[in-house]
XYZ file of C-alpha atoms in Angstrom:
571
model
C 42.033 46.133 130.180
C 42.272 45.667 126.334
C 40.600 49.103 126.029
C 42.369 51.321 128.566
C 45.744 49.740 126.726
C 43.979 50.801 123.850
C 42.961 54.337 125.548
C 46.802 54.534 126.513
C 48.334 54.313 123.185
C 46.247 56.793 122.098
C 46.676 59.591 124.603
C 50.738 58.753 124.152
C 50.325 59.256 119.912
C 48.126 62.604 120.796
C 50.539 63.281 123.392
C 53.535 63.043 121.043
C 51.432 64.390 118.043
C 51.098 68.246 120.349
C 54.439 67.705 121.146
C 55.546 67.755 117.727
C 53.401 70.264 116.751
C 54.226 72.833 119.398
C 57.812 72.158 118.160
C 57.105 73.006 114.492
C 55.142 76.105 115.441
C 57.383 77.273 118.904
C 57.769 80.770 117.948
C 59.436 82.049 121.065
C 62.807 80.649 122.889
C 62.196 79.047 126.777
C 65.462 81.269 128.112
C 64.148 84.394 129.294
C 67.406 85.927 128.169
C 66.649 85.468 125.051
C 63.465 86.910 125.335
C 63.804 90.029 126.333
C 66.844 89.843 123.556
C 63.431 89.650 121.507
C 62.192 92.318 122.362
C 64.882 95.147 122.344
C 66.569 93.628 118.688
C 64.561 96.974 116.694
C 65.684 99.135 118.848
C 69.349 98.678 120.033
C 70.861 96.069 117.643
C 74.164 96.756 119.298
C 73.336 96.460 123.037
C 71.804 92.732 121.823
C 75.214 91.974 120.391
C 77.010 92.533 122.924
C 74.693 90.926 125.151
C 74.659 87.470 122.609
C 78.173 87.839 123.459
C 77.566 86.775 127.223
C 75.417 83.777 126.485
C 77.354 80.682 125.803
C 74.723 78.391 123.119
C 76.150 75.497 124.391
C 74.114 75.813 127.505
C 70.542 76.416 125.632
C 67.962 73.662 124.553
C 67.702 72.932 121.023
C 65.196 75.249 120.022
C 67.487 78.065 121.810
C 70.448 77.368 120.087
C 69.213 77.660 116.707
C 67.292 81.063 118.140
C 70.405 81.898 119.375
C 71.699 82.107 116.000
C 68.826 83.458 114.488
C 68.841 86.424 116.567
C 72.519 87.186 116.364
C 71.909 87.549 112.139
C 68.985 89.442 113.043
C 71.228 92.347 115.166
C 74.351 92.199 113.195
C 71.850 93.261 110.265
C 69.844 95.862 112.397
C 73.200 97.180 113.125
C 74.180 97.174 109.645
C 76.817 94.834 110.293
C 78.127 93.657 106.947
C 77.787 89.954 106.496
C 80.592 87.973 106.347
C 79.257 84.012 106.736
C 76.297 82.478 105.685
C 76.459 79.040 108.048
C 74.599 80.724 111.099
C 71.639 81.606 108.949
C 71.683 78.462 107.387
C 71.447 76.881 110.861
C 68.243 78.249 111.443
C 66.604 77.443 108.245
C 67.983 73.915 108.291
C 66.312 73.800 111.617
C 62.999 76.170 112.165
C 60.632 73.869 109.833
C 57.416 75.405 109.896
C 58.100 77.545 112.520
C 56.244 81.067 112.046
C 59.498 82.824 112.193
C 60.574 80.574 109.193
C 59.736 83.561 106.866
C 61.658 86.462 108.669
C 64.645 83.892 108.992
C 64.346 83.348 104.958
C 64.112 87.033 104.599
C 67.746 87.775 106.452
C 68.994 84.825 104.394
C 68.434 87.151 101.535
C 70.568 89.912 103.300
C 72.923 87.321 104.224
C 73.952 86.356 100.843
C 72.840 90.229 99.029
C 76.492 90.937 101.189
C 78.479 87.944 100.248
C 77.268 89.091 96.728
C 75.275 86.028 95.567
C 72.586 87.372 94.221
C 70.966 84.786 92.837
C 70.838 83.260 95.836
C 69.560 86.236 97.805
C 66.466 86.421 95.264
C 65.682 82.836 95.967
C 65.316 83.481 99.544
C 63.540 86.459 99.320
C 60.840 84.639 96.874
C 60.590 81.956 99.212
C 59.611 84.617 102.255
C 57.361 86.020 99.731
C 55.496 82.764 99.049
C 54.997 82.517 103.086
C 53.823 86.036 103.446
C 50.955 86.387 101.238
C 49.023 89.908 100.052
C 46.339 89.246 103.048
C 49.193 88.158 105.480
C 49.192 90.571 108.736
C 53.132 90.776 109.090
C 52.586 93.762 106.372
C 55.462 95.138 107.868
C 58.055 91.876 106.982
C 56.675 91.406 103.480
C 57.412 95.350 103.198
C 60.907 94.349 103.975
C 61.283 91.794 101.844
C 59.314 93.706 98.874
C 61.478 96.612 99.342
C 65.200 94.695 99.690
C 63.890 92.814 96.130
C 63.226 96.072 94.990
C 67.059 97.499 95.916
C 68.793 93.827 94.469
C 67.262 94.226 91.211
C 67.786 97.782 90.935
C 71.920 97.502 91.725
C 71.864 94.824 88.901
C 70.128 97.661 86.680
C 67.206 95.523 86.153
C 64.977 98.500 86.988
C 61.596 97.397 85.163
C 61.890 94.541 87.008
C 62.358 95.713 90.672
C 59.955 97.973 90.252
C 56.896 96.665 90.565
C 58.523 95.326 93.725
C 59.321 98.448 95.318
C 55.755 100.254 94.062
C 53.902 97.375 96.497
C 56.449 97.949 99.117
C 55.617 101.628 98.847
C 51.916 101.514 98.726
C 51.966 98.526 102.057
C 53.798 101.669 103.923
C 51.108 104.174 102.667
C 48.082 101.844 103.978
C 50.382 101.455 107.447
C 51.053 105.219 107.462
C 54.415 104.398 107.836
C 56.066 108.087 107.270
C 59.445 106.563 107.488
C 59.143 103.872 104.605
C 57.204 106.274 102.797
C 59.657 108.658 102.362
C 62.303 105.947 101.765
C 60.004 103.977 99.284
C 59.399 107.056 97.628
C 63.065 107.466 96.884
C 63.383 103.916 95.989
C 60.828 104.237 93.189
C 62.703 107.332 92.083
C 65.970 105.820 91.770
C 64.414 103.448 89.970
C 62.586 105.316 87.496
C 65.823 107.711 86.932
C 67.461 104.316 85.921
C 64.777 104.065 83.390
C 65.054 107.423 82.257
C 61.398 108.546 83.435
C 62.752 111.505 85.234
C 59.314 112.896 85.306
C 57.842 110.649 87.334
C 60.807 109.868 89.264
C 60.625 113.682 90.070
C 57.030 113.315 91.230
C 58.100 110.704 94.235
C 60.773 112.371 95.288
C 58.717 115.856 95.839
C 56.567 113.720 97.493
C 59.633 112.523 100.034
C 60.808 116.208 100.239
C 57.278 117.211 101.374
C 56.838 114.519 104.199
C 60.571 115.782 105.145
C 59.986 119.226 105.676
C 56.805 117.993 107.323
C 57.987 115.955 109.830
C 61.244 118.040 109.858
C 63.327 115.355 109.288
C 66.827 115.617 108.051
C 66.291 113.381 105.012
C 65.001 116.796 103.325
C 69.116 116.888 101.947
C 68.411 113.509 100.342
C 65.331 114.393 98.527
C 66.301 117.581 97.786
C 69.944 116.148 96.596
C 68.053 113.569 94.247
C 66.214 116.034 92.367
C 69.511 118.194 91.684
C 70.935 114.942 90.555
C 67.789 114.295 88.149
C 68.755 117.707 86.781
C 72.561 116.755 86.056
C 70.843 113.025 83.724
C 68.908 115.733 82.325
C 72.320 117.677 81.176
C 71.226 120.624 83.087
C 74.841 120.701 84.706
C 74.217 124.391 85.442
C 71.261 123.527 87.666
C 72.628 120.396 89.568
C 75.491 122.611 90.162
C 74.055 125.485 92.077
C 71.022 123.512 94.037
C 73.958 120.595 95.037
C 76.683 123.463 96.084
C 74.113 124.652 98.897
C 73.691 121.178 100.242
C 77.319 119.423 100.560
C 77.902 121.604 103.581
C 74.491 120.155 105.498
C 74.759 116.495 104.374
C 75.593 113.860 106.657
C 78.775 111.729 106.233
C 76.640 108.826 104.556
C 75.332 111.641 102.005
C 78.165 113.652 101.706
C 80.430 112.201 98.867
C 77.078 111.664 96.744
C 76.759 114.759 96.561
C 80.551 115.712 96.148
C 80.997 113.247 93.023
C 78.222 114.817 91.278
C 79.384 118.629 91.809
C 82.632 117.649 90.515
C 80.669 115.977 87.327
C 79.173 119.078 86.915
C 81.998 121.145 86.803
C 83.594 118.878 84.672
C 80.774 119.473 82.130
C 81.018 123.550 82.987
C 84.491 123.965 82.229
C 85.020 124.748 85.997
C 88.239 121.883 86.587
C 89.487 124.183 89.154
C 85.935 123.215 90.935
C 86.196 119.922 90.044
C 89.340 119.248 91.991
C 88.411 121.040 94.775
C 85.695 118.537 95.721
C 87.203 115.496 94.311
C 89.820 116.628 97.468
C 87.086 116.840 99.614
C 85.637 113.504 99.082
C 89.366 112.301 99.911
C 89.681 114.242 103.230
C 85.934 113.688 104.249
C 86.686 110.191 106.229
C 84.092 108.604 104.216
C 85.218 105.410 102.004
C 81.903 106.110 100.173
C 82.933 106.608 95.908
C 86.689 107.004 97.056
C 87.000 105.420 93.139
C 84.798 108.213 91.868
C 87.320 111.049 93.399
C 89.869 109.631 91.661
C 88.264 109.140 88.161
C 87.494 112.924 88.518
C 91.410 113.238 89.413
C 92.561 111.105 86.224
C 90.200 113.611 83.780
C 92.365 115.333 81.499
C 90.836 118.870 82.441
C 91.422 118.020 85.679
C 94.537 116.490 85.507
C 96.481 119.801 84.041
C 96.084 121.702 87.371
C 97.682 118.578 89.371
C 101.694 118.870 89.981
C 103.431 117.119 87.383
C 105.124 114.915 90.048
C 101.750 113.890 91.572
C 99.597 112.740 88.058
C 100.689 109.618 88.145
C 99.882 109.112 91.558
C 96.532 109.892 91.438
C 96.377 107.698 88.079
C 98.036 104.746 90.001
C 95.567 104.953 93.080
C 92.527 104.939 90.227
C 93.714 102.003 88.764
C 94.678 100.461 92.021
C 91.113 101.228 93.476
C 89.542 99.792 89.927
C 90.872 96.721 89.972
C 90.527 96.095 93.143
C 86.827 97.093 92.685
C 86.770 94.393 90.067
C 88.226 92.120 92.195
C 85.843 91.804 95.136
C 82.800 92.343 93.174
C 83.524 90.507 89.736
C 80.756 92.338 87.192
C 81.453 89.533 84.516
C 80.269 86.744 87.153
C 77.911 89.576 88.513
C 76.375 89.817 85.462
C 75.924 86.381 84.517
C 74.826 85.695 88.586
C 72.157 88.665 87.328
C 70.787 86.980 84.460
C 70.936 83.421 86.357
C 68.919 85.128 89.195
C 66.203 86.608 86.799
C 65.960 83.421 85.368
C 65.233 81.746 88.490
C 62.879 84.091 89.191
C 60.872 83.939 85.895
C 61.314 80.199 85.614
C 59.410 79.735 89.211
C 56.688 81.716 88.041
C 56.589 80.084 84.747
C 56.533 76.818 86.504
C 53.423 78.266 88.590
C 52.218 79.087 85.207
C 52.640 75.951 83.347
C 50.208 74.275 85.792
C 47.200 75.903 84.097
C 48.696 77.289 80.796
C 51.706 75.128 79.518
C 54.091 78.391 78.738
C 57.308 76.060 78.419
C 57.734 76.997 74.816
C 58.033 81.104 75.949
C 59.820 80.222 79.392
C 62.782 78.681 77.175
C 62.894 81.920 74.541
C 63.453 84.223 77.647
C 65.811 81.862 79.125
C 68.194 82.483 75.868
C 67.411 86.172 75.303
C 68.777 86.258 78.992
C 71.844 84.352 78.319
C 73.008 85.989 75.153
C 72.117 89.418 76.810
C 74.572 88.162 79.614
C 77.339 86.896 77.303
C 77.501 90.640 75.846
C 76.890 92.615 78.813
C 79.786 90.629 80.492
C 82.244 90.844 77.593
C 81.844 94.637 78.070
C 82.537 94.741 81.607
C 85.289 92.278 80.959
C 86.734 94.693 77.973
C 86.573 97.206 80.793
C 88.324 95.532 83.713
C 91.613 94.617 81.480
C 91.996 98.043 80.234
C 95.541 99.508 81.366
C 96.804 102.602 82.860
C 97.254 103.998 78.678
C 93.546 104.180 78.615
C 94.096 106.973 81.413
C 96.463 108.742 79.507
C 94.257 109.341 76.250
C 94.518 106.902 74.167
C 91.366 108.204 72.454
C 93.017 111.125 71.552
C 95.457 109.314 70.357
C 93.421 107.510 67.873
C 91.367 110.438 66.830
C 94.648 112.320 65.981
C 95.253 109.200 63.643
C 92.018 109.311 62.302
C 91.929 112.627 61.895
C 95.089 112.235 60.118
C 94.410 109.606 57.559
C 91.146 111.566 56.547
C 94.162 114.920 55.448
C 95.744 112.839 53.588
C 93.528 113.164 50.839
C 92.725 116.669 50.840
C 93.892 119.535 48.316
C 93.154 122.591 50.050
C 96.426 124.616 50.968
C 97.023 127.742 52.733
C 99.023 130.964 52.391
C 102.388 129.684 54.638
C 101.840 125.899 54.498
C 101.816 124.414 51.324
C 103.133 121.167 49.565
C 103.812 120.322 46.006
C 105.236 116.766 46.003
C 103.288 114.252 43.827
C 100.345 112.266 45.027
C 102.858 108.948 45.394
C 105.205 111.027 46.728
C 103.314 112.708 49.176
C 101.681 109.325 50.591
C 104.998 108.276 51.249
C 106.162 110.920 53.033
C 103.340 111.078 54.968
C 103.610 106.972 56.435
C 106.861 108.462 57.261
C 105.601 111.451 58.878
C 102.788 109.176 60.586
C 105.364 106.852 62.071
C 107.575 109.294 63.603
C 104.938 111.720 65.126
C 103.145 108.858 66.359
C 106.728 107.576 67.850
C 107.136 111.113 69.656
C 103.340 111.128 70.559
C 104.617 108.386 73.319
C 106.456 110.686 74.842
C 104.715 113.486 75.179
C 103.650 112.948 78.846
C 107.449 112.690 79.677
C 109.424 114.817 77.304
C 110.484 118.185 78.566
C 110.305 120.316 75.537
C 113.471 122.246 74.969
C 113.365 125.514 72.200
C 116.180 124.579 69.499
C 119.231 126.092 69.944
C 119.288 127.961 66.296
C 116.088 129.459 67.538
C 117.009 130.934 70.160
C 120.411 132.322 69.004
C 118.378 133.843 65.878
C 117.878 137.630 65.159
C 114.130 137.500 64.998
C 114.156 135.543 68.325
C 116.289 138.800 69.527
C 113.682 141.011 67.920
C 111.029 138.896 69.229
C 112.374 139.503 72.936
C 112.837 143.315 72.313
C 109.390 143.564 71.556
C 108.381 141.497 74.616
C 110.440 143.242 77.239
C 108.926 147.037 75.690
C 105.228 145.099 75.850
C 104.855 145.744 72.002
C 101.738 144.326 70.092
C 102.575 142.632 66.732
C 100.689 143.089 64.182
C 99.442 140.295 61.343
C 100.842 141.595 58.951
C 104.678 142.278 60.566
C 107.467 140.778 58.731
C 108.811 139.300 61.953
C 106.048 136.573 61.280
C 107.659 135.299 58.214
C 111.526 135.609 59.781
C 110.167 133.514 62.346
C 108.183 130.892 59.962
C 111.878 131.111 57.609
C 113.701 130.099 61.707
C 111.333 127.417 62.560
C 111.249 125.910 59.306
C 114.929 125.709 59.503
C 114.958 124.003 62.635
C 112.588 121.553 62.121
C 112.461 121.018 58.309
C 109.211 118.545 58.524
C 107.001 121.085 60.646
C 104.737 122.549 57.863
C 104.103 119.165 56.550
C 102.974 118.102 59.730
C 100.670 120.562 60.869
C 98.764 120.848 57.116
C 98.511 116.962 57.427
C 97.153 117.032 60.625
C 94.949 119.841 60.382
C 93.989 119.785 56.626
C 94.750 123.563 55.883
C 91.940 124.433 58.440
C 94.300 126.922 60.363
C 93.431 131.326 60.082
C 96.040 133.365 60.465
C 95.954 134.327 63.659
C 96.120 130.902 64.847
C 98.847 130.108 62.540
C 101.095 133.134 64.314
C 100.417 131.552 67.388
C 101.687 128.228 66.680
C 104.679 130.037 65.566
C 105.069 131.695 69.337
C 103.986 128.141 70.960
C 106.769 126.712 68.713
C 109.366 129.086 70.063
C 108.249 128.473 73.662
C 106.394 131.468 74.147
C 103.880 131.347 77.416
C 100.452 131.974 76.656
C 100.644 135.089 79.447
C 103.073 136.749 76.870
C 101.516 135.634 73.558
C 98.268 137.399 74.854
C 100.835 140.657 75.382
C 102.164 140.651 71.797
C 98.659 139.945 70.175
C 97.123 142.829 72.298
C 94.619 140.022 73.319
C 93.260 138.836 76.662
C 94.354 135.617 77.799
C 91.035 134.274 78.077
C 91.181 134.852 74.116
C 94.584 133.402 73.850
C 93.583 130.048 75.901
C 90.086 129.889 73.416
C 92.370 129.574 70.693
C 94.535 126.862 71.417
C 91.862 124.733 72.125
C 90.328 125.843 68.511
C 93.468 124.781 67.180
C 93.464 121.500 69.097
C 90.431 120.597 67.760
C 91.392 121.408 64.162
C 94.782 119.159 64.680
C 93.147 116.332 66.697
C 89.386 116.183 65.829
C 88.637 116.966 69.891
C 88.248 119.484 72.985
C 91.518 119.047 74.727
C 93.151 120.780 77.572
C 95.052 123.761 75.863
C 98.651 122.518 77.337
C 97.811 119.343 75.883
C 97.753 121.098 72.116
C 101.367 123.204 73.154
C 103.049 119.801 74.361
C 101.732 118.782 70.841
C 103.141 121.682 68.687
C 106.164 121.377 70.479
C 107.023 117.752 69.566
C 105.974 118.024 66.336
């Protein structure tokens, strides 16, 4: 009797023993709903969704529940659902164990919280799937994923040497699984993140290798590969080249693809003096439907080239929505905390293997060196983004310039040249004076420039040599250098604004020809460039070329030619 007790006890502690077991290990949910759920999740995400939707969890076992949740992350994330909550996949891993679909749930953990934008927390998770999925484990296919998404987190916090060893192992698992798909995406990958290391050569290399298995499998990912190596062109500076091979795609890209491409044609023209370009597809991206780089369409907006060919009534529109867009950018994705999340997360990362590490080689000395270099790298790198995120709408209206003209300035002040019309002869004392004085007033009508209406004096335009100036205008007369309607005119303007030659041989240090004096004179009296380019027997082309020359020799930059007449004007 004492033995079958005996014999009793023990089949109930092997009974309970399986039992257990099978729990740990159950792989598979008892409701056959959810089963064939299972089984469909790859390939309609959606129709699973909806079909979750139907199945009230509070009539499943245990087990089911927690599946029930499980698979409901899974679809929203097939679907590309953006994740919103992080207490359903949290569920599961608080409850699967050592269940063999612990790793895939630790894996959408990772996706989970890479959308709620804690990215330290993402890595975590996808280093613990990584520790359950092994080199020689056979679900290649899930440590792919996981490989792959490490690869993409790293590379949008710019840590590009580190993601990519991540996304070269990713890429070679979907080489040995002949995995066209992944190959051509994990090619890109490893391009994008060799282009954010600068090796466009070998960045160029994988994505010819994606364009080949896309015209090979004629897939319509050829106008991604083919758009990132016009885009390699434009790091490159070849603005020319990104230009033409990008302006034969935007009209065959997909919505996803589109305003990529239509940001970095408007970049181009923006470096190709083409502004007329640039707004055109700046407009596009806005009319597209697409919320992709909205902020980009409205930095191209705010550019100064741009912003000349705008209506005056709608600049500050388009400046308002880019600084609307920006903060609000900086709002939902803070890059000072970002930053610092970045650094935090790359330290977690290093410190677990130097952990590993310190079991056989004692690196703690080296593990804390990093850990600071990290740190202080963060502290700078989020000052800078922090400098960035308080700047105000000024900053949009050239404040540079602003400062250069200053600079540019100070740096006359000390010069001797002189030319033939604009000369001083005050003393060195005197002239420093006059000059704070001069500093402080132009600098007080520089603040108005982007409101002020400029309005020709009235003893101007009630002059002789204004008459004689209009004569010769309406009977399309050329004037030549050496007319002495150049110095009547000088003798007017200097009478109605006494200060002018002082001001334009500070700011340009006697730098100014002839020719470009003259046409200061005309910009003074309010000529239009259209007419100046009739009374110099010039083209207008010529004309526009030399009020930028003279821009740069009174503010020390390229700026937009009506920039350098609203300048003259106020002076």
């Amino acid at each position: 009797m004492r033995i079958n007790a005996m014999n009793r006890t023990l089949l109930f502690i092997i009974t309970t023993i399986a039992i257990i077991a099978c729990g740990c290990t159950r792989q598979q949910p008892s409701d056959q709903r959810l089963q064939r759920l299972t089984l469909s999740v790859d390939t309609g995400p959606q129709a699973v969704i909806d079909s979750l939707v139907a199945i009230d969890p509070a009539t499943l076992g245990e087990f089911d529940r927690h599946y029930y949740n499980f698979l409901t992350v899974k679809a929203r994330d097939k679907a590309y659902i953006v994740h919103t909550s992080d207490s359903l996949i949290l569920d599961v891993i608080n409850h699967f164990g050592h269940s063999p679909k612990m790793a895939e749930a630790l894996y959408y953990a990772g996706r989970v919280y890479s959308d709620l934008g804690d990215y330290p927390t993402a890595l975590r998770y996808f280093q613990d799937a990584l520790e359950q999925l092994p080199e020689d484990t056979p679900q290649t296919d899930l440590r792919n994923r996981v490989l792959s998404q490490t690869g993409r987190l790293l590379a949008r916090l710019q840590l590009y040497s580190r993601a990519l060893p991540f996304a070269e192992e990713a890429l070679t698992l979907s080489i040995n699984a002949k995995d066209t798909v992944n190959i051509f995406y994990g090619n890109i990958l490893v391009g994008n993140i060799l282009v954010g290391n600068r090796h466009f050569d070998a960045a160029t290399k994988h994505y010819r290798t994606s364009l080949e298995l896309a015209r090979i499998t004629n897939s319509p990912d050829t106008i991604e590969a083919l758009s990132e190596l016009a885009i390699i062109e434009y790091h490159r500076q070849n603005y020319s080249t990104t230009y033409q091979q990008l302006r034969s795609l935007y009209d065959k890209a997909d919505i996803n693809e589109l305003n990529y491409i239509l940001y970095h044609l408007a970049l181009s023209c923006t470096h190709t003096n083409r502004p007329d370009s640039a707004l055109y597809f700046a407009k596009q991206m806005l009319l597209n439907g697409s919320s992709n780089n909205i902020r980009g369409a409205y930095y191209i907006m705010t550019d100064p080239m741009v912003r000349s060919l705008l209506p005056n009534d709608s600049v500050d529109y388009y400046i308002d929505k880019y600084t609307d867009i920006t903060e609000q950018h900086y709002a939902d994705h803070d890059n000072k905390a970002s930053i610092i999340q970045a650094t935090m997360l790359d330290y977690a990362i290093h410190e677990r293997k130097q952990i590993q590490a310190e079991r056989k080689k004692g690196f703690i000395t080296s593990l804390l060196y990093l850990v600071l270099t990290l740190l202080l790298a963060a502290l700078l790198i989020a000052s800078y983004f922090r400098y960035r995120y308080i700047k105000s709408k000024n900053d949009l209206l050239d404040v540079n310039t602003r400062l250069n003209i200053l600079t540019q300035s100070l740096s006359a002040n000390n010069t001797t040249s002189k030319i033939r019309t604009f000369e001083t002869r005050d003393t060195e004392d005197e002239e420093t004076k006059v000059f704070k004085h001069y500093m402080e007033e132009y600098l007080k009508s520089l603040d108005q420039l982007s409101k002020k209406t400029y309005l020709v004096p009235l003893n101007i335009l009630e002059s002789d040599v204004y008459a004689q100036l209009q004569y010769k205008i309406a009977h399309d007369e050329i004037i030549k250098d050496n007319d002495i309607i150049w110095e009547q005119l000088h003798a007017t303007i200097r009478k109605a604004s006494p200060d002018f030659d002082k001001k334009i041989h500070i700011l340009s240090g006697g730098q100014l020809n002839t020719e470009e004096l003259h046409t200061i004179l005309l910009i003074k009296t309010g000529i239009r460039p259209s007419i100046q380019c009739r009374l110099f027997g010039r083209h207008l082309s010529t004309i526009t070329n030399r009020r930028t020359s003279i821009g740069k020799k009174l503010i020390g930059k390229k700026c937009n030619p009506s920039t350098v007449d609203a300048l003259i004007q106020n002076l």
